[in-house]
Short mmCIF file of C-alpha atoms in Angstrom, two decimals:
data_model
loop_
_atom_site.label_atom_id
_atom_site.label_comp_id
_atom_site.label_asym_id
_atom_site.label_seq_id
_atom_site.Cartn_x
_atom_site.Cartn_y
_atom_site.Cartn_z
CA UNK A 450 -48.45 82.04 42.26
CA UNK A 451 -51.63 83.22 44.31
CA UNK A 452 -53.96 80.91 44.67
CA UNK A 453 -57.31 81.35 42.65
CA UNK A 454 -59.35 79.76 45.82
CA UNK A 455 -58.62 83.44 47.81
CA UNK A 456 -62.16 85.52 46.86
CA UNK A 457 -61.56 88.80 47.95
CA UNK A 458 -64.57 90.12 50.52
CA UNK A 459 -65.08 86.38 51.00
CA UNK A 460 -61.50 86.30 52.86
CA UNK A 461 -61.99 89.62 54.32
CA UNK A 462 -65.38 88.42 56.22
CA UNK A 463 -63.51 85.32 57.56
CA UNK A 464 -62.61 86.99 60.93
CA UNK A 465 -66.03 88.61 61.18
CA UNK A 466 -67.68 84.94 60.92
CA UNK A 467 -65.56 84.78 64.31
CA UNK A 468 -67.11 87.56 66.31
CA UNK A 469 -68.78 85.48 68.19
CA UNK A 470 -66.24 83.46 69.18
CA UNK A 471 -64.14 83.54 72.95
CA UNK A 472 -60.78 85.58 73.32
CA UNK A 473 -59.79 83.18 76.81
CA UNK A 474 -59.50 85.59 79.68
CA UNK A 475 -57.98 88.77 77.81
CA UNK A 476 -61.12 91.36 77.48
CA UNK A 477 -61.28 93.37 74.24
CA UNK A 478 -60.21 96.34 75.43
CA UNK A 479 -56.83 95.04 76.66
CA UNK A 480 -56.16 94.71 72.61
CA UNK A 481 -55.07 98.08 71.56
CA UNK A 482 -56.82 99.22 68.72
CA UNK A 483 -59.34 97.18 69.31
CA UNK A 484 -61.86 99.86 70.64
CA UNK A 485 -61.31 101.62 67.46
CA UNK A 486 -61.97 98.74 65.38
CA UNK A 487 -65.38 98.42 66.86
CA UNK A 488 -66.48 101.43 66.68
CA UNK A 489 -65.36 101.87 62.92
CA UNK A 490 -68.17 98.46 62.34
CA UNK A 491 -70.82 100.29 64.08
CA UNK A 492 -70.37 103.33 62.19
CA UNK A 493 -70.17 101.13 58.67
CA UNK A 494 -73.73 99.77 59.81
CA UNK A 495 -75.01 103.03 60.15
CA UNK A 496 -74.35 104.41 56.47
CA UNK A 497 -76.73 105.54 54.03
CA UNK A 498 -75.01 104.61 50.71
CA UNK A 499 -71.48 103.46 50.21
CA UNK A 500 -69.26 101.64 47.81
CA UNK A 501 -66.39 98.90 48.21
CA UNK A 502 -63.70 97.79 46.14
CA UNK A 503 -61.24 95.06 46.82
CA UNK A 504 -57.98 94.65 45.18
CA UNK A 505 -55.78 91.36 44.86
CA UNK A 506 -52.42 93.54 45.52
CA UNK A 507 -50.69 90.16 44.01
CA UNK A 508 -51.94 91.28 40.61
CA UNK A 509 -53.09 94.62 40.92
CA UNK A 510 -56.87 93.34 39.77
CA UNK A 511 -60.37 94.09 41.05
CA UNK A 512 -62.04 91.66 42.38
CA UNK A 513 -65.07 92.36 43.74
CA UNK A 514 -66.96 95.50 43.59
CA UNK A 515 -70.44 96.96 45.63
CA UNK A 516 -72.00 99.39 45.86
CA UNK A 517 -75.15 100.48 47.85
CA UNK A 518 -77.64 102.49 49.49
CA UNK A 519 -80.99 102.33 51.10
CA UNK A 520 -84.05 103.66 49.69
CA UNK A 521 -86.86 105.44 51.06
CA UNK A 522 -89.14 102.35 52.33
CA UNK A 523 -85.52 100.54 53.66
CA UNK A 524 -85.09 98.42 51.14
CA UNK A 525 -81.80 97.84 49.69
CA UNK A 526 -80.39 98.75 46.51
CA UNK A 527 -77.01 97.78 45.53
CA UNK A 528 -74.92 97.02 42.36
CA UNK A 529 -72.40 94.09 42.76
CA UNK A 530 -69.45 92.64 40.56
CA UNK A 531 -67.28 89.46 41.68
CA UNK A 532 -64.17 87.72 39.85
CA UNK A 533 -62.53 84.58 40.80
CA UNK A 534 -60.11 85.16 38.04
CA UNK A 535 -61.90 83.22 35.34
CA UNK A 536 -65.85 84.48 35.34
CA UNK A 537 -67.18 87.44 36.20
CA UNK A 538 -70.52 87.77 37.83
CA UNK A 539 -72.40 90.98 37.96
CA UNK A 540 -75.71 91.48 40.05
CA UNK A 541 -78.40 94.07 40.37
CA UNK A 542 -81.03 95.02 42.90
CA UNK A 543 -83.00 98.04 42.72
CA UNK A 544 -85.28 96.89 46.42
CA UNK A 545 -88.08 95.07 44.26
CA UNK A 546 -86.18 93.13 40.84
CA UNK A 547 -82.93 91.42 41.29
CA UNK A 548 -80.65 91.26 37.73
CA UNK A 549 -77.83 88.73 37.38
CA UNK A 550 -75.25 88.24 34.76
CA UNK A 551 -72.66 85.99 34.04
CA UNK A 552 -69.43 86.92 31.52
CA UNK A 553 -70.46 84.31 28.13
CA UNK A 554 -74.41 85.12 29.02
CA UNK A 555 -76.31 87.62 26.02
CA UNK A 556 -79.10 88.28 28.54
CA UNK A 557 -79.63 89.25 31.87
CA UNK A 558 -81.45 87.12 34.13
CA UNK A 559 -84.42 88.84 36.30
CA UNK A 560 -85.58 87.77 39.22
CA UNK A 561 -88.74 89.09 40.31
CA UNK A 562 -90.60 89.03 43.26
CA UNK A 563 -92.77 86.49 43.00
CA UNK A 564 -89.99 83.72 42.28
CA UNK A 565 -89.38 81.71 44.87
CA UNK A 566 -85.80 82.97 44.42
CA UNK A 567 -86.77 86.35 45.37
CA UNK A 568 -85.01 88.14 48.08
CA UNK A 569 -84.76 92.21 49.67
CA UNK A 570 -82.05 93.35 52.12
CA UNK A 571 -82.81 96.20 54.88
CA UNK A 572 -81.21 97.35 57.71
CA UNK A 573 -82.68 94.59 59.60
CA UNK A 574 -82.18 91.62 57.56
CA UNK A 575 -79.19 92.81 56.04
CA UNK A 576 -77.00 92.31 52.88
CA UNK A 577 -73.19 90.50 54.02
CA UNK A 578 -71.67 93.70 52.76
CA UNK A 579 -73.45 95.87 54.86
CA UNK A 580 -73.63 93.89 58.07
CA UNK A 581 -70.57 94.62 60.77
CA UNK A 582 -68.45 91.74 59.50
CA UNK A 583 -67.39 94.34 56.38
CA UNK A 584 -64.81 95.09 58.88
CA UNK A 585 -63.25 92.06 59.73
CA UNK A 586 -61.12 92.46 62.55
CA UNK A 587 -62.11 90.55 65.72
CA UNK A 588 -60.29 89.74 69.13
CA UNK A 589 -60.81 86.30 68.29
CA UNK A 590 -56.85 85.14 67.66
CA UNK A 591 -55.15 88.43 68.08
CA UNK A 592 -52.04 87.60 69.31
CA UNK A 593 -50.35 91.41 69.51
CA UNK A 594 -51.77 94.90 67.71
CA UNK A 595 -50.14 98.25 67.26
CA UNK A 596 -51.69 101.63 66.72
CA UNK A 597 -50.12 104.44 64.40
CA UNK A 598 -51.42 107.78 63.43
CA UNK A 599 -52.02 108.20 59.75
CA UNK A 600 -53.73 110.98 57.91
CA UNK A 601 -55.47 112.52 60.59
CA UNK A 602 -56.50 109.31 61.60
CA UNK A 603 -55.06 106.12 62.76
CA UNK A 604 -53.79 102.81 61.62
CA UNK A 605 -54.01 99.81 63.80
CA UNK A 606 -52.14 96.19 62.69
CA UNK A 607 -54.01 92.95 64.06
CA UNK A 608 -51.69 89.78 64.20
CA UNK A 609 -53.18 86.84 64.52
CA UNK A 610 -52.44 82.89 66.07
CA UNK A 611 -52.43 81.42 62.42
CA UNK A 612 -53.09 78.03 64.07
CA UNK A 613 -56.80 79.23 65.40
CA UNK A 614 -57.45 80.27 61.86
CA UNK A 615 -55.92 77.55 59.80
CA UNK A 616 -59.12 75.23 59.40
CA UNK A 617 -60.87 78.26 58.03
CA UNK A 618 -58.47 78.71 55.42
CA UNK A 619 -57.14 74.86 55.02
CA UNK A 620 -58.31 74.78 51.85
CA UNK A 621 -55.72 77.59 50.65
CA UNK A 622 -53.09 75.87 52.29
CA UNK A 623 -50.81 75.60 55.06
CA UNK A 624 -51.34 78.64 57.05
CA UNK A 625 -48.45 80.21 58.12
CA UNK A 626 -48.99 83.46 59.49
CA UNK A 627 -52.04 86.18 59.24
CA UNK A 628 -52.05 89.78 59.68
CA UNK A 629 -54.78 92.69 58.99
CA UNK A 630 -54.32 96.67 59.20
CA UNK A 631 -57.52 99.10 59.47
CA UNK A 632 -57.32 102.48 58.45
CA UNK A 633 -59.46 105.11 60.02
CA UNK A 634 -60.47 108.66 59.10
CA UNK A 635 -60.48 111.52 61.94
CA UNK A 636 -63.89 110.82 62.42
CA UNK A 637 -63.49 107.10 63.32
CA UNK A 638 -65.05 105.46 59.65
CA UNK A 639 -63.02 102.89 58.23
CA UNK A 640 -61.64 103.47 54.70
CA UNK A 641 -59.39 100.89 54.41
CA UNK A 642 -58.55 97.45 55.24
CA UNK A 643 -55.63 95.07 54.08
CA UNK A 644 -55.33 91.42 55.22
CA UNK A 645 -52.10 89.23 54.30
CA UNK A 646 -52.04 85.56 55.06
CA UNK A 647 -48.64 83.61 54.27
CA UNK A 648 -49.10 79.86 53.38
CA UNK A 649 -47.16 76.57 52.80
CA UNK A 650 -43.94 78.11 54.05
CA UNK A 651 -44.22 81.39 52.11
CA UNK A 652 -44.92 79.79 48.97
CA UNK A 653 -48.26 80.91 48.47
CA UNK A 654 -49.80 84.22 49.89
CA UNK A 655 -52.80 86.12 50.06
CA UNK A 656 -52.62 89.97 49.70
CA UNK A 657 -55.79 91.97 49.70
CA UNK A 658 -57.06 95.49 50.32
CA UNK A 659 -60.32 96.62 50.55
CA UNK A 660 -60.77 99.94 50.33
CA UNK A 661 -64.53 102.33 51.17
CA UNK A 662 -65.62 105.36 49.86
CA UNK A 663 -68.31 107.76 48.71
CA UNK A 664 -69.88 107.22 52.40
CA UNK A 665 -73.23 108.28 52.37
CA UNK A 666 -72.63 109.90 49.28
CA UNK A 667 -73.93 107.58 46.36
CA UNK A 668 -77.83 108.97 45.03
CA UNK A 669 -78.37 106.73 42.59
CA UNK A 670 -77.89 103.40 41.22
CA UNK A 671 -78.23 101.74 37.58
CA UNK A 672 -77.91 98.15 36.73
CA UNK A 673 -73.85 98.55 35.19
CA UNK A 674 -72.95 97.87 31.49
CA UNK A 675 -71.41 94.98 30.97
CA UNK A 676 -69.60 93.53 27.60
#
């Protein structure tokens, strides 16, 4: 069985946590694919309005779900929905009133500007999802990569040295090996990104996708219906 610790984006922004980090004396763009990668998180940085969904392949579920867009005066809206399996957590922010909701709660909880738990997003101080770690593929532990054409685009497979990335992920288990793929469109955006991570001797892995769309293409947002 998976393990309900794995929370989808929350795995998939691991490696972006790491851009930061050295690659020893091998420059990025001796990592084929690489370039490509890069420019795919600039790109996701500079989009209007989006949406993500991430998928636990090991069940076929949807874990986490957001979607955004900026507003006139740069604030951020967005609409967000998270599942660890057991509770579901939805969460609203139309740039000036944040809306949360829990699965068991009647009534929505409001946040409002004046709270001391009041926060905005903008392009500056931005939102996790919308910040360049959304595409989390980073030289840091790439061991080999391969590049592919796929759909007019390309596909490009990161493998990583499990053993630079196993404290991250200790609490998952044992890790044994870790791999992503990116999938670009002709025009360099990426719309889709898988990460597998094999622990404890195969006995537990970690299978997600994460896949973008409606780029610069959502208009509106309302706070979701929820049962």
């Amino acid at each position: 069985m998976l393990k309900q610790a794995v929370k989808g984006i929350a795995v998939l922004l691991l490696l972006g946590a790491a851009a930061g980090c050295s690659f020893g004396d091998i420059g990025y763009d001796d990592i084929t694919g690489y370039s490509e990668a890069a420019k795919a998180k600039t790109l996701y940085t500079q989009l209007d309005s989006g949406h993500i969904r991430v998928v636990d392949n090991s069940t076929g579920e949807v874990t986490e779900e957001f979607t955004f867009m900026y507003r006139s005066d740069g604030n951020l809206m967005y609409s967000y929905m998270g599942s660890d399996g057991e509770k579901v957590r939805w969460e609203f922010h139309n740039g000036s009133e944040i809306n949360s909701r829990e699965n068991g709660e009647t009534e929505w909880e409001f946040i409002e500007p004046s709270s001391e738990d009041y926060y905005v997003y903008t392009r500056t101080d931005r939102h996790p999802y919308t910040a360049e770690g959304v595409i989390a593929v980073n030289a840091y532990a790439i061991t080999d990569s391969k590049v592919e054409e796929a759909d007019g685009g390309v596909k490009a497979t990161f493998y990583y040295d499990a053993s630079l990335l196993a404290a991250s992920l200790s609490d998952m288990g044992s890790l044994d090996s870790f791999e992503s793929t990116i999938w670009l469109n002709a025009e360099g955006y990426c719309y889709r990104l898988d990460q597998l991570a094999v622990f404890d001797g195969g006995e537990n892995v970690s299978d997600f996708s994460m896949f973008i769309d409606m780029m610069n293409e959502v208009r509106s947002l309302t706070r979701p219906e929820t049962e």
